[in-house]
């Protein structure tokens, strides 16, 4: 929307949503000419330049691939398996027998020739009187051999001119003996003998040429065996084809009988035979005198020549060209720049393309890519099929081919011929001394490349194979079109693995392999791209890169000084790093030849490239693959200080880079010679990366666990000690805790026995104290209760492994005794003993199973009754949690810091922080609420992450180290399209249209609701608009800005999603926080598009869910500990957060002394700002546009202003202490005048301007306890809820609007029940509220309901 100025002073503009300033609308006109935005932000927020900067930084968060996939590679698609493009059973045609049975001068008895008739045999006229018969036969034989040599020079040919039966047998047997397992070609020209019989017999001569002797197909197969290729240029040749399989079956049955009698009997192969026959079983060869008698042979051996002749005979050209002129077409077949060579080139491209588009892929590869001779014959057979059919013959093949004579590409072939013939007179005249004429090359390849480009521009609909792909392959042979063809080929390969498979199956690999020898600089970018796509699909190309030193092509590109003629050189270097990584992966020879100081120097240098995270990621992975199981490379890395440089990447802003660095460091472990230097180096690495246990990205934490598991496996014995000593320390902590909470002598005799029977040797100084092994073990215990299910499951696998080893070690009896003590002490740590430290509302009964007194000696620990859902670690959950009951969330959260420090934190004592104020002033309004009944609570299903697979509960086969999937996941980047826009950005796509629809809907919502703001501040809010039963106590509610969704969190762990317009529940699921904790906050993020639901619970964990409104599709996107060191407190604020969509930041605080700033894009904590108070933080709010200033409310009544742009030590800019009691809420509007409103426990409400020392306005909303305070984001209205069942509305001028009492069910109605929760809709004039001990939710709106509301 355009910004309009109604007064000289520029007016306030508000963003399209609460967070996104992309589309701005003017504020409504006001009567007050002195109106201005609060806090001095008017000028700044009306600056187009400033808003443009904010707009450019808008993103959707937690929607990257790492969140969509959970860091797990895609499962193999077995419905479309990768094609095997290499011809592993490649067979060559090594020998050929050319049988010419012409008997010149004597016509066979069953053949009637026309007059005139076709005479030419191999383009030789046998009736020429100047030659004797024998001489003519030799000439024809040599001509036939010469024609075949144009197809394959390496094949050895043997001529048999009018052979007898005995000669034929002898020669065929000799050909098979010499060829061994290779293919033999059998060419039969029977123009001088009778026609083949109906049983498939062909005819030869007797020794004296006085008689025709038939040779059965059975005998011929016996002599030639297989594999063989039969070419039959004779009338009625179809009889041979039709009887061939019958004879083969007879041979096979005889061979099977021979093997039954004697398993060692020699057996011949009669399979893999190919037949090319000139005509059908009752057809006669053409006798046109203008065509050769061996038309079929001419098509198979001289396709261009016969095509030119047939074209001249069939087409009326505007110029006079005779058949003799065709012999004067300039050039040679092998020279593509000459007319004849160009025709042959075009012919090859066209026939390949026709075959590619007509034949099944398997048959195409067998006939056109396995053997050069077979490929040439079948390529030429396609023109034979066309020309023979034009002369009333139907060629036959085995295997049978579909008809191709009507393919539209034949028209392109005719055009190419016509183009040459049109220039032929001028070319002939130029060669005979006439005017010089420059041959005009055909535009065939240029036009076909254009057609291929059109195909690519359409996006390859339904993955249909392009018709022009074989032509692109041929174009690579030409330097003129090579670069364009490679660019188009790279665009095709970018479509995905299916495109790569097609290109490989068509035969692209030998061409791109040979191009690695080219020094052309302009080819480097496209060659790098093509090879990256090939290796991402097929890693078997490693040996090919090694064979011709092709890997050096990419090693040279990795060097920083190497020039690449593209603007995004870093991305191409990342591809080169990927190629080298794939070259080294699992291929020792590749590692050996790649190992060099220059490679380390290049990769480590690229880690400083802050602009391209892909290059940093693959530089790490390249080093990782070089290190994998290769000690020499690891020592080279030590000399290059590579491990230290990789350790510096633990705080890289990109999670993929952090995970890649961990992957490399994991592969660094394991140098066989474990010297002191190696051990110190590995332990230093482990110490450095332990900070990553608090990383916000689950993929990084999973990769960290792979490192931990590898480290644990390498130093297994040391972890036995660390684990055992941690058990002893945990037992001591529990005993100390019980001693602190019990009076002297109140411990039961059972407890006294436990403490008195401790072996004195267990109280010695721990061996593992202050070692990396003890610290890592404690971090493993912490990760075993990670909020992300996969991280927790992997950590449990590692801890189980060590626990199982301990229980099967010589210390088995001691370990079992300690565990029994832990279980006994855990039972004693009941809520009554911890009452002084744990709030009543957070107490829960422990449920820890017991250990049987006897067990089978052969049973592992998992077979005992200390079991939990998946592993041992859950039954011993208190090992990681510092000894609390499993249901106590506060101890769960605080234990992380306690465990690492190895000491028990003293709980904060109850009592006022400020001695002059009563203690209850600094307590939350709900501190005295009764404990909810947990017995009848209906727990909902906890959403899992995408692709999560739970381990079997009785699976004791834990193996270390864990297997990383990060490399496979990273490789998928090069299998995904990178050149085209993503689906949501592609106009016309379903995602694009959906996004466009949502944007229009959002704009409509804003345009309708904005005029209602003025009415909202002067109207009564007492019109009931909704009433529904949540079935559990609503404690936190949050409206979606644009969808008709409201998220309702109860007093435990359940979230309900309602369509509040229809009063219909859409979904109900569990947040997954532990028993005894509750959900403190719930917010929608990415509301402009497809929103996610973010929750924060009192266990310090942030969880994010997608598809939250769908019961079947809801999934956890991410989960991490926003606060690692929550401390149990009688003030019990738990955790509070504020989400800044525009900045992608999450402000987290609560029962801690810092305010953590999490960056959603990097998923790391970027700032820790001191809270500057001993009291807890009860509420956070911030400026949602710029996101620099935020406000915190405290349990002691203070309100502090912070500026994130400052250093943490000086970030606090102002502190207001006008409130004297617990801050119920403090909120800054996202729109309107950006009013900042705070409310304290005693009902006092204050409006602030951050520039002022005193409040702008103060009013008392209630004389009772203030339970809730909600502020409308745009309208000048706020509402308060008291413990007298009243919700009171005020405008920002302090004027009382009205008071309401939420409805309840008849049996539950109680006017003295406190208000539990209130929430305004961000745009609509709607308030939701609920009361304590009542599961119903009430919706109220303004009394003056306008037509706009009706329309909504």
Short mmCIF file of C-alpha atoms in Angstrom, two decimals, residues 324-735:
data_model
loop_
_atom_site.label_atom_id
_atom_site.label_comp_id
_atom_site.label_asym_id
_atom_site.label_seq_id
_atom_site.Cartn_x
_atom_site.Cartn_y
_atom_site.Cartn_z
CA UNK A 324 26.92 -39.68 -60.92
CA UNK A 325 27.09 -36.24 -59.31
CA UNK A 326 26.53 -37.87 -55.95
CA UNK A 327 30.00 -39.37 -56.14
CA UNK A 328 31.38 -35.82 -56.19
CA UNK A 329 30.02 -34.71 -52.78
CA UNK A 330 33.15 -33.23 -51.17
CA UNK A 331 34.76 -34.43 -47.98
CA UNK A 332 35.30 -37.56 -45.95
CA UNK A 333 33.00 -39.27 -43.50
CA UNK A 334 35.45 -38.72 -40.65
CA UNK A 335 35.79 -34.95 -41.18
CA UNK A 336 32.77 -33.24 -39.66
CA UNK A 337 33.51 -29.83 -41.18
CA UNK A 338 33.13 -31.19 -44.73
CA UNK A 339 29.73 -31.70 -46.42
CA UNK A 340 29.98 -35.50 -46.43
CA UNK A 341 31.33 -35.63 -42.88
CA UNK A 342 28.63 -33.25 -41.64
CA UNK A 343 25.96 -35.44 -43.23
CA UNK A 344 27.40 -38.49 -41.51
CA UNK A 345 27.49 -36.58 -38.20
CA UNK A 346 23.87 -35.51 -38.55
CA UNK A 347 22.90 -39.04 -39.55
CA UNK A 348 24.52 -40.46 -36.41
CA UNK A 349 22.74 -37.92 -34.21
CA UNK A 350 19.34 -38.55 -35.83
CA UNK A 351 19.49 -42.33 -35.73
CA UNK A 352 20.72 -42.31 -32.13
CA UNK A 353 17.86 -40.00 -31.21
CA UNK A 354 15.26 -42.12 -33.00
CA UNK A 355 16.49 -45.22 -31.22
CA UNK A 356 16.62 -43.42 -27.86
CA UNK A 357 13.04 -42.22 -28.19
CA UNK A 358 11.68 -45.50 -29.54
CA UNK A 359 13.45 -48.39 -27.85
CA UNK A 360 13.28 -49.48 -24.23
CA UNK A 361 16.27 -48.17 -22.24
CA UNK A 362 17.75 -51.62 -21.60
CA UNK A 363 17.52 -52.60 -25.24
CA UNK A 364 18.95 -49.25 -26.33
CA UNK A 365 22.02 -49.69 -24.15
CA UNK A 366 22.51 -53.26 -25.36
CA UNK A 367 22.28 -52.43 -29.05
CA UNK A 368 23.66 -48.88 -29.18
CA UNK A 369 26.17 -48.66 -26.35
CA UNK A 370 27.64 -52.11 -25.81
CA UNK A 371 29.60 -52.76 -29.01
CA UNK A 372 30.78 -50.29 -31.65
CA UNK A 373 30.02 -52.70 -34.51
CA UNK A 374 26.55 -53.57 -33.24
CA UNK A 375 25.78 -49.91 -32.57
CA UNK A 376 26.82 -48.90 -36.07
CA UNK A 377 24.84 -51.72 -37.68
CA UNK A 378 21.67 -50.94 -35.78
CA UNK A 379 22.09 -47.23 -36.35
CA UNK A 380 22.29 -47.94 -40.07
CA UNK A 381 19.50 -50.49 -39.82
CA UNK A 382 17.09 -47.67 -39.02
CA UNK A 383 17.68 -46.16 -42.46
CA UNK A 384 17.44 -49.67 -43.94
CA UNK A 385 14.05 -50.06 -42.29
CA UNK A 386 12.94 -46.82 -43.90
CA UNK A 387 14.30 -47.48 -47.41
CA UNK A 388 13.41 -51.18 -47.57
CA UNK A 389 9.84 -50.46 -46.55
CA UNK A 390 9.70 -47.81 -49.27
CA UNK A 391 10.52 -50.65 -51.68
CA UNK A 392 7.90 -53.07 -50.35
CA UNK A 393 10.17 -55.02 -48.01
CA UNK A 394 9.87 -55.34 -44.25
CA UNK A 395 13.22 -55.91 -42.57
CA UNK A 396 13.22 -58.12 -39.49
CA UNK A 397 15.46 -58.19 -36.43
CA UNK A 398 16.04 -60.24 -33.39
CA UNK A 399 15.54 -58.80 -30.86
CA UNK A 400 12.56 -57.22 -32.57
CA UNK A 401 12.48 -53.44 -32.92
CA UNK A 402 9.38 -51.27 -33.21
CA UNK A 403 8.82 -49.54 -36.58
CA UNK A 404 10.82 -46.33 -36.91
CA UNK A 405 10.34 -45.45 -40.59
CA UNK A 406 7.75 -42.74 -39.84
CA UNK A 407 9.61 -40.95 -37.08
CA UNK A 408 9.40 -37.16 -37.56
CA UNK A 409 13.19 -36.76 -37.32
CA UNK A 410 13.52 -38.35 -40.77
CA UNK A 411 12.23 -35.06 -42.11
CA UNK A 412 15.25 -33.37 -40.54
CA UNK A 413 17.44 -35.93 -42.28
CA UNK A 414 15.82 -35.16 -45.63
CA UNK A 415 16.34 -31.45 -44.99
CA UNK A 416 20.02 -32.01 -44.24
CA UNK A 417 20.42 -33.95 -47.49
CA UNK A 418 18.58 -31.31 -49.45
CA UNK A 419 20.78 -28.59 -47.92
CA UNK A 420 23.90 -30.35 -49.19
CA UNK A 421 22.49 -31.20 -52.59
CA UNK A 422 21.31 -27.62 -53.12
CA UNK A 423 24.93 -26.49 -52.79
CA UNK A 424 26.42 -29.41 -54.72
CA UNK A 425 26.56 -27.76 -58.18
CA UNK A 426 28.37 -24.73 -56.76
CA UNK A 427 30.75 -26.97 -54.81
CA UNK A 428 31.51 -29.08 -57.89
CA UNK A 429 32.09 -25.94 -59.98
CA UNK A 430 34.41 -24.52 -57.34
CA UNK A 431 36.49 -27.69 -57.27
CA UNK A 432 36.69 -27.74 -61.08
CA UNK A 433 38.15 -24.23 -61.17
CA UNK A 434 35.02 -22.14 -61.13
CA UNK A 435 34.20 -19.31 -58.74
CA UNK A 436 35.09 -20.02 -55.12
CA UNK A 437 32.19 -21.17 -53.00
CA UNK A 438 32.13 -21.38 -49.18
CA UNK A 439 30.08 -24.30 -47.93
CA UNK A 440 27.16 -23.20 -45.74
CA UNK A 441 26.91 -25.55 -42.80
CA UNK A 442 23.64 -27.04 -41.69
CA UNK A 443 21.69 -25.36 -38.90
CA UNK A 444 20.51 -28.75 -37.65
CA UNK A 445 22.51 -28.80 -34.41
CA UNK A 446 21.80 -25.16 -33.58
CA UNK A 447 18.08 -25.73 -34.01
CA UNK A 448 18.14 -28.91 -31.95
CA UNK A 449 19.96 -27.14 -29.12
CA UNK A 450 17.30 -24.46 -29.23
CA UNK A 451 14.62 -27.14 -28.99
CA UNK A 452 16.46 -28.62 -26.01
CA UNK A 453 16.57 -25.18 -24.41
CA UNK A 454 12.80 -24.84 -24.87
CA UNK A 455 12.35 -28.21 -23.17
CA UNK A 456 14.44 -27.02 -20.23
CA UNK A 457 12.52 -23.77 -19.97
CA UNK A 458 9.34 -25.80 -19.50
CA UNK A 459 10.84 -27.50 -16.45
CA UNK A 460 10.83 -31.09 -17.74
CA UNK A 461 7.15 -31.83 -17.08
CA UNK A 462 6.56 -35.22 -15.45
CA UNK A 463 10.27 -36.02 -15.82
CA UNK A 464 9.78 -36.78 -19.51
CA UNK A 465 13.05 -37.59 -21.24
CA UNK A 466 14.04 -34.93 -23.79
CA UNK A 467 14.08 -36.03 -27.41
CA UNK A 468 17.26 -34.08 -28.12
CA UNK A 469 19.53 -35.63 -25.48
CA UNK A 470 21.46 -37.90 -27.92
CA UNK A 471 21.92 -34.92 -30.22
CA UNK A 472 23.44 -32.92 -27.36
CA UNK A 473 25.86 -35.79 -26.93
CA UNK A 474 26.93 -35.52 -30.56
CA UNK A 475 27.25 -31.75 -30.32
CA UNK A 476 29.94 -32.17 -27.67
CA UNK A 477 32.21 -33.37 -30.47
CA UNK A 478 32.15 -29.92 -32.03
CA UNK A 479 34.16 -27.06 -30.59
CA UNK A 480 31.77 -24.59 -32.20
CA UNK A 481 28.74 -25.69 -30.19
CA UNK A 482 30.48 -27.41 -27.24
CA UNK A 483 30.18 -24.66 -24.65
CA UNK A 484 26.50 -24.07 -25.32
CA UNK A 485 25.81 -27.80 -25.28
CA UNK A 486 27.62 -28.20 -21.95
CA UNK A 487 25.68 -25.34 -20.39
CA UNK A 488 22.38 -26.84 -21.54
CA UNK A 489 23.52 -30.25 -20.35
CA UNK A 490 24.34 -28.83 -16.93
CA UNK A 491 20.87 -27.31 -16.75
CA UNK A 492 19.42 -30.71 -17.57
CA UNK A 493 21.50 -32.51 -14.95
CA UNK A 494 20.35 -29.93 -12.42
CA UNK A 495 16.83 -31.35 -12.69
CA UNK A 496 17.75 -34.25 -10.40
CA UNK A 497 19.14 -37.78 -10.24
CA UNK A 498 16.69 -39.02 -12.87
CA UNK A 499 18.24 -36.59 -15.35
CA UNK A 500 21.76 -37.67 -14.40
CA UNK A 501 20.80 -41.31 -14.92
CA UNK A 502 19.38 -40.50 -18.34
CA UNK A 503 22.52 -38.66 -19.37
CA UNK A 504 24.76 -41.47 -18.16
CA UNK A 505 22.66 -44.12 -19.88
CA UNK A 506 22.83 -42.21 -23.16
CA UNK A 507 26.63 -42.35 -22.97
CA UNK A 508 27.64 -38.91 -21.76
CA UNK A 509 30.34 -40.11 -19.38
CA UNK A 510 33.21 -40.81 -21.83
CA UNK A 511 32.79 -37.34 -23.30
CA UNK A 512 32.88 -35.42 -20.02
CA UNK A 513 35.76 -37.60 -18.83
CA UNK A 514 37.82 -36.75 -21.88
CA UNK A 515 37.00 -33.05 -21.55
CA UNK A 516 38.90 -33.02 -18.24
CA UNK A 517 42.04 -33.05 -20.34
CA UNK A 518 41.01 -29.76 -21.93
CA UNK A 519 42.79 -26.63 -20.75
CA UNK A 520 40.00 -24.32 -21.93
CA UNK A 521 39.27 -21.91 -19.09
CA UNK A 522 35.71 -21.21 -20.19
CA UNK A 523 34.79 -24.88 -19.77
CA UNK A 524 35.87 -25.13 -16.13
CA UNK A 525 32.72 -23.82 -14.42
CA UNK A 526 30.35 -26.00 -16.39
CA UNK A 527 32.58 -29.06 -16.14
CA UNK A 528 32.76 -28.66 -12.36
CA UNK A 529 28.99 -28.42 -12.19
CA UNK A 530 28.46 -31.49 -14.39
CA UNK A 531 30.91 -33.63 -12.46
CA UNK A 532 29.41 -32.61 -9.13
CA UNK A 533 26.01 -33.78 -10.34
CA UNK A 534 27.42 -37.06 -11.69
CA UNK A 535 29.32 -37.92 -8.51
CA UNK A 536 26.35 -37.07 -6.33
CA UNK A 537 24.43 -39.85 -8.06
CA UNK A 538 27.16 -42.38 -8.88
CA UNK A 539 30.30 -42.61 -6.78
CA UNK A 540 31.75 -45.41 -8.92
CA UNK A 541 33.42 -42.79 -11.13
CA UNK A 542 36.31 -42.57 -8.65
CA UNK A 543 38.44 -45.02 -10.60
CA UNK A 544 37.83 -43.13 -13.82
CA UNK A 545 39.08 -39.91 -12.21
CA UNK A 546 42.19 -41.70 -11.01
CA UNK A 547 42.88 -43.44 -14.30
CA UNK A 548 43.55 -40.31 -16.35
CA UNK A 549 44.46 -37.99 -13.45
CA UNK A 550 41.15 -36.24 -13.86
CA UNK A 551 41.06 -35.44 -10.14
CA UNK A 552 43.89 -32.93 -10.67
CA UNK A 553 41.45 -30.82 -12.68
CA UNK A 554 39.46 -30.17 -9.49
CA UNK A 555 42.44 -29.97 -7.15
CA UNK A 556 43.74 -27.08 -9.21
CA UNK A 557 40.39 -25.30 -8.97
CA UNK A 558 40.42 -25.56 -5.17
CA UNK A 559 43.52 -23.39 -4.96
CA UNK A 560 42.56 -19.81 -4.08
CA UNK A 561 44.77 -18.41 -6.82
CA UNK A 562 43.09 -20.52 -9.52
CA UNK A 563 41.04 -18.40 -11.87
CA UNK A 564 37.45 -19.32 -12.66
CA UNK A 565 35.64 -17.11 -15.19
CA UNK A 566 32.43 -16.78 -13.19
CA UNK A 567 31.17 -14.40 -10.55
CA UNK A 568 30.30 -17.15 -8.06
CA UNK A 569 33.76 -18.71 -7.97
CA UNK A 570 33.31 -19.73 -4.32
CA UNK A 571 30.36 -21.93 -5.18
CA UNK A 572 32.35 -23.71 -7.87
CA UNK A 573 35.19 -24.23 -5.45
CA UNK A 574 32.65 -25.76 -3.09
CA UNK A 575 31.65 -28.13 -5.88
CA UNK A 576 35.31 -28.98 -6.44
CA UNK A 577 35.70 -29.70 -2.73
CA UNK A 578 32.66 -31.96 -2.97
CA UNK A 579 34.16 -33.78 -5.96
CA UNK A 580 37.46 -34.37 -4.15
CA UNK A 581 35.54 -35.50 -1.06
CA UNK A 582 33.60 -38.03 -3.13
CA UNK A 583 36.83 -39.08 -4.83
CA UNK A 584 38.38 -39.85 -1.42
CA UNK A 585 35.32 -41.34 0.22
CA UNK A 586 35.90 -45.02 0.80
CA UNK A 587 38.62 -45.08 -1.88
CA UNK A 588 42.10 -45.39 -0.41
CA UNK A 589 43.90 -44.79 -3.69
CA UNK A 590 41.99 -41.55 -4.08
CA UNK A 591 43.06 -40.48 -0.61
CA UNK A 592 46.69 -41.31 -1.35
CA UNK A 593 46.92 -39.30 -4.55
CA UNK A 594 44.95 -36.38 -3.10
CA UNK A 595 47.03 -36.05 0.06
CA UNK A 596 49.18 -32.96 -0.16
CA UNK A 597 49.94 -29.90 1.97
CA UNK A 598 48.42 -27.78 -0.78
CA UNK A 599 45.02 -29.46 -0.33
CA UNK A 600 45.04 -28.80 3.41
CA UNK A 601 46.15 -25.25 2.84
CA UNK A 602 43.41 -24.64 0.29
CA UNK A 603 40.61 -26.16 2.38
CA UNK A 604 41.69 -24.42 5.57
CA UNK A 605 41.98 -21.15 3.70
CA UNK A 606 38.42 -21.50 2.43
CA UNK A 607 37.16 -21.73 6.02
CA UNK A 608 37.70 -17.97 6.17
CA UNK A 609 35.24 -17.38 3.32
CA UNK A 610 32.44 -15.76 5.29
CA UNK A 611 30.31 -15.20 2.19
CA UNK A 612 29.82 -18.81 1.14
CA UNK A 613 28.85 -21.33 3.85
CA UNK A 614 28.65 -24.09 1.24
CA UNK A 615 32.37 -23.71 0.58
CA UNK A 616 33.15 -23.82 4.29
CA UNK A 617 30.95 -26.86 4.74
CA UNK A 618 32.52 -28.87 1.94
CA UNK A 619 36.04 -27.78 2.82
CA UNK A 620 35.44 -29.42 6.19
CA UNK A 621 33.91 -32.50 4.61
CA UNK A 622 36.74 -32.74 2.09
CA UNK A 623 39.23 -32.89 4.96
CA UNK A 624 36.93 -35.35 6.70
CA UNK A 625 36.93 -37.77 3.78
CA UNK A 626 40.68 -37.41 3.42
CA UNK A 627 41.12 -38.33 7.10
CA UNK A 628 38.71 -41.26 7.08
CA UNK A 629 40.73 -44.40 8.01
CA UNK A 630 43.92 -42.80 6.65
CA UNK A 631 46.50 -42.18 9.42
CA UNK A 632 49.04 -40.52 7.12
CA UNK A 633 46.49 -37.84 6.26
CA UNK A 634 45.74 -37.29 9.95
CA UNK A 635 49.42 -36.70 10.71
CA UNK A 636 49.56 -34.30 7.77
CA UNK A 637 46.55 -32.54 9.29
CA UNK A 638 48.33 -32.25 12.62
CA UNK A 639 51.32 -30.67 10.91
CA UNK A 640 48.98 -28.23 9.17
CA UNK A 641 47.16 -27.53 12.47
CA UNK A 642 43.95 -28.47 10.69
CA UNK A 643 42.30 -29.85 13.83
CA UNK A 644 42.76 -26.57 15.66
CA UNK A 645 41.30 -24.63 12.77
CA UNK A 646 38.30 -26.94 12.68
CA UNK A 647 37.76 -26.49 16.40
CA UNK A 648 37.37 -22.80 15.75
CA UNK A 649 34.31 -23.56 13.63
CA UNK A 650 32.19 -24.60 16.63
CA UNK A 651 30.62 -21.13 16.66
CA UNK A 652 30.19 -20.76 12.91
CA UNK A 653 26.89 -19.00 12.18
CA UNK A 654 25.72 -21.80 9.85
CA UNK A 655 24.63 -25.08 11.49
CA UNK A 656 25.67 -27.14 8.46
CA UNK A 657 29.23 -25.83 8.77
CA UNK A 658 29.34 -26.62 12.47
CA UNK A 659 28.13 -30.15 11.78
CA UNK A 660 30.67 -30.55 8.97
CA UNK A 661 33.50 -29.51 11.28
CA UNK A 662 32.32 -32.08 13.83
CA UNK A 663 32.20 -34.71 11.09
CA UNK A 664 35.80 -33.98 10.20
CA UNK A 665 36.96 -34.02 13.82
CA UNK A 666 35.21 -37.36 14.32
CA UNK A 667 37.12 -38.87 11.41
CA UNK A 668 40.31 -37.37 12.84
CA UNK A 669 40.03 -39.63 15.88
CA UNK A 670 41.58 -43.05 15.70
CA UNK A 671 45.27 -42.74 14.81
CA UNK A 672 46.46 -46.33 15.43
CA UNK A 673 49.62 -45.29 17.26
CA UNK A 674 48.07 -43.80 20.40
CA UNK A 675 51.04 -41.83 21.64
CA UNK A 676 50.88 -39.21 24.36
CA UNK A 677 50.87 -36.49 21.70
CA UNK A 678 47.92 -38.08 19.93
CA UNK A 679 45.99 -38.53 23.17
CA UNK A 680 46.58 -34.93 24.20
CA UNK A 681 45.49 -33.70 20.78
CA UNK A 682 42.29 -35.74 20.82
CA UNK A 683 41.45 -34.74 24.37
CA UNK A 684 42.05 -31.08 23.56
CA UNK A 685 39.61 -31.40 20.65
CA UNK A 686 37.03 -33.04 22.90
CA UNK A 687 37.38 -30.29 25.50
CA UNK A 688 36.92 -27.59 22.89
CA UNK A 689 33.75 -28.94 21.31
CA UNK A 690 31.87 -29.75 24.52
CA UNK A 691 30.37 -26.28 24.34
CA UNK A 692 28.31 -27.56 21.41
CA UNK A 693 26.08 -29.57 23.74
CA UNK A 694 24.08 -26.34 24.11
CA UNK A 695 23.83 -25.81 20.36
CA UNK A 696 20.30 -24.97 19.28
CA UNK A 697 20.38 -27.16 16.18
CA UNK A 698 19.54 -30.83 16.65
CA UNK A 699 21.56 -31.88 13.62
CA UNK A 700 24.69 -30.42 15.22
CA UNK A 701 23.95 -32.14 18.52
CA UNK A 702 23.45 -35.46 16.74
CA UNK A 703 26.79 -35.05 15.01
CA UNK A 704 28.36 -34.15 18.35
CA UNK A 705 27.07 -37.43 19.76
CA UNK A 706 28.75 -39.31 16.92
CA UNK A 707 32.02 -37.67 17.99
CA UNK A 708 31.32 -38.50 21.64
CA UNK A 709 30.54 -42.14 20.79
CA UNK A 710 33.77 -42.44 18.79
CA UNK A 711 35.72 -40.89 21.63
CA UNK A 712 34.03 -43.18 24.17
CA UNK A 713 34.84 -46.24 22.10
CA UNK A 714 38.48 -45.18 21.75
CA UNK A 715 38.95 -44.53 25.49
CA UNK A 716 36.45 -47.08 26.72
CA UNK A 717 38.28 -48.07 29.92
CA UNK A 718 38.53 -44.50 31.12
CA UNK A 719 34.80 -44.06 30.70
CA UNK A 720 34.17 -47.13 32.85
CA UNK A 721 35.91 -45.26 35.66
CA UNK A 722 34.11 -41.99 34.95
CA UNK A 723 30.71 -43.70 34.86
CA UNK A 724 31.31 -45.64 38.06
CA UNK A 725 32.56 -42.59 39.91
CA UNK A 726 29.56 -40.61 38.71
CA UNK A 727 27.32 -43.28 40.21
CA UNK A 728 29.14 -42.91 43.54
CA UNK A 729 28.95 -39.11 43.37
CA UNK A 730 25.27 -39.27 42.59
CA UNK A 731 24.63 -41.50 45.56
CA UNK A 732 26.46 -39.04 47.80
CA UNK A 733 24.48 -36.10 46.41
CA UNK A 734 21.20 -37.84 47.13
CA UNK A 735 22.25 -38.61 50.67
#
